[in-house]
Tab-separated table of C-alpha atoms in Angstrom:
chain	number	residue	atom	x	y	z
A	536	MET	CA	-0.026	-0.080	0.047
A	537	SER	CA	1.225	3.415	-0.873
A	538	LEU	CA	-0.901	5.784	1.032
A	539	ASN	CA	-1.715	5.073	4.748
A	540	SER	CA	-5.350	3.970	5.282
A	541	ARG	CA	-6.392	7.030	7.082
A	542	THR	CA	-5.079	9.395	4.235
A	543	MET	CA	-7.030	6.960	1.695
A	544	ALA	CA	-10.232	7.115	3.807
A	545	LYS	CA	-10.133	10.943	3.729
A	546	ILE	CA	-9.615	11.278	-0.035
A	547	LEU	CA	-12.323	8.758	-0.644
A	548	ARG	CA	-14.675	10.498	1.665
A	549	GLU	CA	-13.820	14.027	0.150
A	550	HIS	CA	-13.915	13.082	-3.309
A	551	PHE	CA	-17.056	10.921	-3.854
A	552	ILE	CA	-19.711	13.300	-3.159
A	553	GLY	CA	-23.151	13.829	-4.872
A	554	GLU	CA	-26.920	13.499	-4.779
A	555	THR	CA	-27.673	10.771	-7.456
A	556	PRO	CA	-25.641	7.567	-7.195
A	557	VAL	CA	-24.701	5.746	-10.413
A	558	ILE	CA	-27.442	3.153	-10.587
A	559	LYS	CA	-27.528	0.234	-13.224
A	560	ASN	CA	-30.303	-2.782	-13.269
A	561	VAL	CA	-28.917	-6.119	-12.861
A	562	PRO	CA	-28.780	-7.056	-16.557
A	563	GLU	CA	-26.547	-4.068	-17.278
A	564	HIS	CA	-23.894	-4.743	-14.571
A	565	LYS	CA	-21.577	-6.926	-16.636
A	566	ALA	CA	-21.339	-4.556	-19.777
A	567	PHE	CA	-21.005	-1.538	-17.501
A	568	ILE	CA	-18.158	-3.264	-15.812
A	569	SER	CA	-16.624	-4.542	-18.917
A	570	SER	CA	-16.594	-1.013	-20.427
A	571	LEU	CA	-15.078	0.439	-17.323
A	572	LYS	CA	-12.390	-2.002	-17.236
A	573	SER	CA	-11.391	-1.319	-20.877
A	574	ASP	CA	-11.254	2.665	-20.039
A	575	LEU	CA	-9.197	1.750	-16.917
A	576	GLU	CA	-6.708	-0.261	-18.869
A	577	LYS	CA	-5.888	2.871	-21.010
A	578	ILE	CA	-4.681	5.031	-18.098
A	579	LYS	CA	-1.083	4.886	-17.287
A	580	GLY	CA	-0.192	3.345	-13.834
A	581	VAL	CA	-3.470	1.613	-13.652
A	582	ASP	CA	-3.424	-2.272	-13.558
A	583	ILE	CA	-6.562	-4.386	-13.744
A	584	SER	CA	-6.481	-7.484	-11.595
A	585	SER	CA	-7.557	-10.974	-12.679
A	586	TYR	CA	-8.071	-11.950	-9.086
A	587	TYR	CA	-11.580	-12.629	-7.790
A	588	SER	CA	-12.851	-13.588	-4.462
A	589	SER	CA	-14.765	-16.622	-3.916
A	590	ARG	CA	-17.542	-14.436	-2.504
A	591	ASP	CA	-17.917	-12.871	-6.006
A	592	LYS	CA	-21.114	-14.350	-7.475
A	593	ASP	CA	-20.177	-13.300	-10.842
A	594	PRO	CA	-16.577	-12.133	-11.488
A	595	ASP	CA	-17.580	-10.382	-14.615
A	596	THR	CA	-19.524	-7.719	-12.482
A	597	VAL	CA	-16.480	-6.872	-10.293
A	598	CYS	CA	-13.642	-4.806	-11.308
A	599	ARG	CA	-10.528	-4.866	-9.226
A	600	PHE	CA	-7.629	-2.338	-9.984
A	601	SER	CA	-4.424	-0.911	-8.611
A	602	VAL	CA	-2.953	2.527	-8.924
A	603	GLN	CA	0.737	2.349	-8.970
A	604	GLU	CA	3.304	4.760	-7.434
A	605	GLU	CA	6.753	4.969	-9.070
A	606	ASP	CA	9.389	4.646	-6.422
A	607	ASP	CA	12.824	5.122	-7.565
A	608	ARG	CA	14.264	3.660	-4.322
A	609	PHE	CA	12.960	0.141	-5.294
A	610	ARG	CA	12.739	-1.899	-8.397
A	611	TYR	CA	9.121	-2.477	-7.997
A	612	TYR	CA	6.016	-0.141	-7.867
A	613	ARG	CA	4.083	0.624	-4.673
A	614	SER	CA	0.390	0.514	-5.294
A	615	ASP	CA	-3.213	0.975	-3.903
A	616	SER	CA	-5.762	-1.517	-4.687
A	617	PHE	CA	-9.647	-0.937	-5.291
A	618	THR	CA	-12.701	-2.827	-5.995
A	619	ILE	CA	-15.798	-1.409	-8.042
A	620	LYS	CA	-18.968	-3.386	-8.056
A	621	PHE	CA	-22.744	-2.711	-7.662
A	622	SER	CA	-24.389	-2.974	-4.193
A	623	GLN	CA	-27.539	-4.998	-3.506
A	624	GLU	CA	-29.417	-1.557	-4.241
A	625	ASN	CA	-27.619	-1.607	-7.743
A	626	GLU	CA	-25.698	1.479	-6.632
A	627	LEU	CA	-22.020	1.606	-7.814
A	628	LEU	CA	-19.472	1.418	-4.991
A	629	ILE	CA	-15.815	1.790	-4.903
A	630	LYS	CA	-13.968	-0.031	-2.040
A	631	HIS	CA	-10.688	0.108	-0.356
A	632	TYR	CA	-10.189	-2.441	2.197
A	633	SER	CA	-13.109	-1.599	4.919
A	634	ASP	CA	-13.880	1.653	3.209
A	635	ASN	CA	-16.641	2.025	1.022
A	636	THR	CA	-18.071	4.987	-0.897
A	637	ILE	CA	-20.797	5.381	-3.387
A	638	VAL	CA	-20.002	6.490	-6.951
A	639	TYR	CA	-22.059	9.323	-8.207
A	640	GLN	CA	-20.466	9.894	-11.577
A	641	VAL	CA	-18.327	7.580	-13.572
A	642	GLU	CA	-15.908	10.491	-14.317
A	643	GLN	CA	-15.434	10.698	-10.518
A	644	ILE	CA	-13.286	7.490	-10.818
A	645	TYR	CA	-10.996	8.944	-13.532
A	646	ALA	CA	-10.635	12.145	-11.464
A	647	PHE	CA	-9.925	10.058	-8.272
A	648	ILE	CA	-7.102	8.108	-9.963
A	649	ASP	CA	-5.575	11.747	-11.069
A	650	LYS	CA	-6.027	12.757	-7.432
A	651	LEU	CA	-4.072	9.722	-6.147
A	652	LYS	CA	-1.112	10.465	-8.587
A	653	VAL	CA	-0.971	13.933	-7.251
A	654	ALA	CA	-0.881	12.586	-3.745
A	655	TYR	CA	1.907	10.223	-4.580
A	656	GLY	CA	4.003	13.196	-6.097
A	657	GLU	CA	3.330	15.228	-2.926
A	658	LYS	CA	4.407	12.281	-0.782
A	659	LYS	CA	7.465	11.744	-2.916
A	660	ALA	CA	8.525	15.537	-2.587
A	661	LEU	CA	8.020	15.406	1.246
A	662	ARG	CA	10.116	12.277	1.293
A	663	LEU	CA	12.999	13.691	-0.702
A	664	LYS	CA	12.820	16.901	1.465
A	665	LYS	CA	13.065	14.811	4.744
A	666	GLU	CA	15.904	12.715	3.217
A	667	LYS	CA	17.802	15.886	2.286
A	668	ILE	CA	17.301	17.334	5.899
A	669	ASN	CA	18.332	13.928	7.531
A	670	SER	CA	21.367	13.943	5.213
A	671	LEU	CA	22.484	17.235	6.526
A	672	LYS	CA	21.751	16.125	10.152
A	673	GLN	CA	23.904	13.053	9.587
A	674	GLN	CA	26.772	15.178	8.264
A	675	ALA	CA	26.440	17.383	11.280
A	676	ILE	CA	26.442	14.227	13.596
A	677	ILE	CA	29.516	12.585	12.162
A	678	ALA	CA	31.371	15.918	11.926
A	679	LYS	CA	30.907	16.306	15.695
A	680	VAL	CA	31.575	12.735	16.542
A	681	LYS	CA	35.053	12.826	14.497
A	682	GLU	CA	35.834	15.859	16.508
A	683	ILE	CA	35.195	14.192	19.847
A	684	ALA	CA	36.813	10.994	18.618
A	685	LYS	CA	39.930	12.728	17.843
A	686	GLU	CA	40.320	14.574	21.079
A	687	ASP	CA	39.099	11.583	23.291
A	688	ARG	CA	40.982	8.847	20.973
A	689	PHE	CA	38.189	6.238	20.315
A	690	ASP	CA	37.207	4.592	17.000
A	691	PHE	CA	33.618	4.383	15.655
A	692	TYR	CA	31.214	3.572	13.132
A	693	THR	CA	27.889	4.770	12.113
A	694	ARG	CA	24.762	3.148	10.607
A	695	GLU	CA	22.112	5.388	8.768
A	696	TYR	CA	18.381	4.882	9.461
A	697	GLU	CA	15.228	6.590	8.494
A	698	ARG	CA	14.657	8.237	11.738
A	699	LYS	CA	18.150	7.799	13.512
A	700	LEU	CA	21.864	7.330	13.097
A	701	LYS	CA	23.358	4.511	15.147
A	702	LEU	CA	26.769	5.186	16.640
A	703	GLY	CA	29.121	2.291	17.468
A	704	ILE	CA	31.949	3.256	19.835
A	705	ARG	CA	34.959	1.045	20.476
A	706	LEU	CA	35.481	0.778	24.378
A	707	GLU	CA	37.667	-1.466	26.361
A	708	GLY	CA	36.126	-4.793	26.172
A	709	GLY	CA	33.918	-4.265	23.186
A	710	ILE	CA	31.564	-2.022	21.392
A	711	ILE	CA	28.751	0.203	22.729
A	712	GLU	CA	26.096	1.362	20.358
A	713	VAL	CA	24.120	4.557	20.838
A	714	ASP	CA	21.264	5.681	18.903
A	715	ILE	CA	20.774	9.269	17.981
A	716	PRO	CA	17.458	10.290	16.761
A	717	TYR	CA	17.633	13.078	14.051
A	718	LYS	CA	15.038	15.149	15.986
A	719	GLU	CA	17.126	15.326	19.099
A	720	PHE	CA	20.575	15.028	17.628
A	721	GLN	CA	21.674	18.501	18.948
A	722	GLU	CA	20.856	17.435	22.471
A	723	MET	CA	22.349	14.231	22.339
A	724	LEU	CA	25.557	15.506	20.848
A	725	LYS	CA	25.940	17.833	23.940
A	726	ASP	CA	26.126	14.857	26.247
A	727	LEU	CA	28.089	12.404	24.033
A	728	ARG	CA	31.574	13.260	25.389
A	729	SER	CA	30.565	13.152	29.061
A	730	PHE	CA	28.615	9.966	28.431
A	731	ILE	CA	31.686	8.228	26.907
A	732	HIS	CA	33.827	9.697	29.746
A	733	ASN	CA	31.340	8.349	32.343
A	734	VAL	CA	31.310	4.947	30.753
A	735	ARG	CA	35.076	4.800	30.756
A	736	GLU	CA	35.372	6.136	34.439
A	737	LEU	CA	32.818	3.306	35.593
A	738	GLN	CA	34.769	0.637	33.709
A	739	LYS	CA	37.941	1.726	35.655
A	740	SER	CA	36.024	1.539	38.835
A	741	GLY	CA	35.083	-2.046	38.298
A	742	PHE	CA	31.694	-1.676	36.754
A	743	THR	CA	30.901	-4.168	33.715
A	744	PHE	CA	28.511	-3.577	30.868
A	745	LYS	CA	27.107	-5.910	28.277
A	746	LEU	CA	28.890	-4.798	25.284
A	747	LYS	CA	28.637	-5.857	21.667
A	748	ALA	CA	31.479	-8.277	20.776
A	749	ASP	CA	34.263	-6.523	18.773
A	750	SER	CA	35.515	-8.543	15.728
A	751	GLY	CA	37.926	-5.903	14.579
A	752	HIS	CA	37.670	-3.583	11.840
A	753	ARG	CA	36.148	-5.782	9.203
A	754	GLY	CA	32.621	-5.319	8.220
A	755	TYR	CA	31.503	-2.135	10.276
A	756	GLY	CA	33.320	0.737	8.210
A	757	TRP	CA	35.316	1.847	11.132
A	758	ILE	CA	36.751	5.518	11.517
A	759	THR	CA	39.876	5.295	13.532
A	760	HIS	CA	40.846	8.425	15.771
A	761	ASP	CA	44.251	8.214	14.694
A	762	SER	CA	43.055	8.820	10.990
A	763	LEU	CA	41.479	11.915	11.808
């Protein structure tokens, strides 16, 4: 799923509004759905599914399709899936998991797909902006850690995640890892030097810690203090 369920429910609720639903008599259902599938197949980024549920009395009166979101981070597409069918009252419905809404004009379906593509674009722009900000924060964290490592003489490595940077510090007896959330990185960096100092002092006093095993430089991308 590309958009979260709350966002999708809001889009469905706000988009499909009207006074008179699309209503077709039972004998018209099959031809209507067939025509709709043909139109949807022509839209870029829309994929018609051949899957049918055992609960479908007549598969030819059900249209399942997905709208794909291009994601350059992966080799595949993310997508949101929908089902279009008629209710027992012969009203045309569009369904996304547990969310159902009535279709008041067929054109609303095509406009809805366009709206999803806009939402995908906005989501991507927001993600790229967030990644850029996080990248700047990562650079700031690493620069500060290098400064402290050079002065306090310790080796370290970093691992970058979506919401945090993991810092591995080589101490006597093993490696201690610290998670630095991007939202709080400035506050945590202020206390990093004193934290490392306190751990070292406690070790000297006889305290022991459960540290991660240190297998040497291989595999972690260590930055050594004497290389700074």
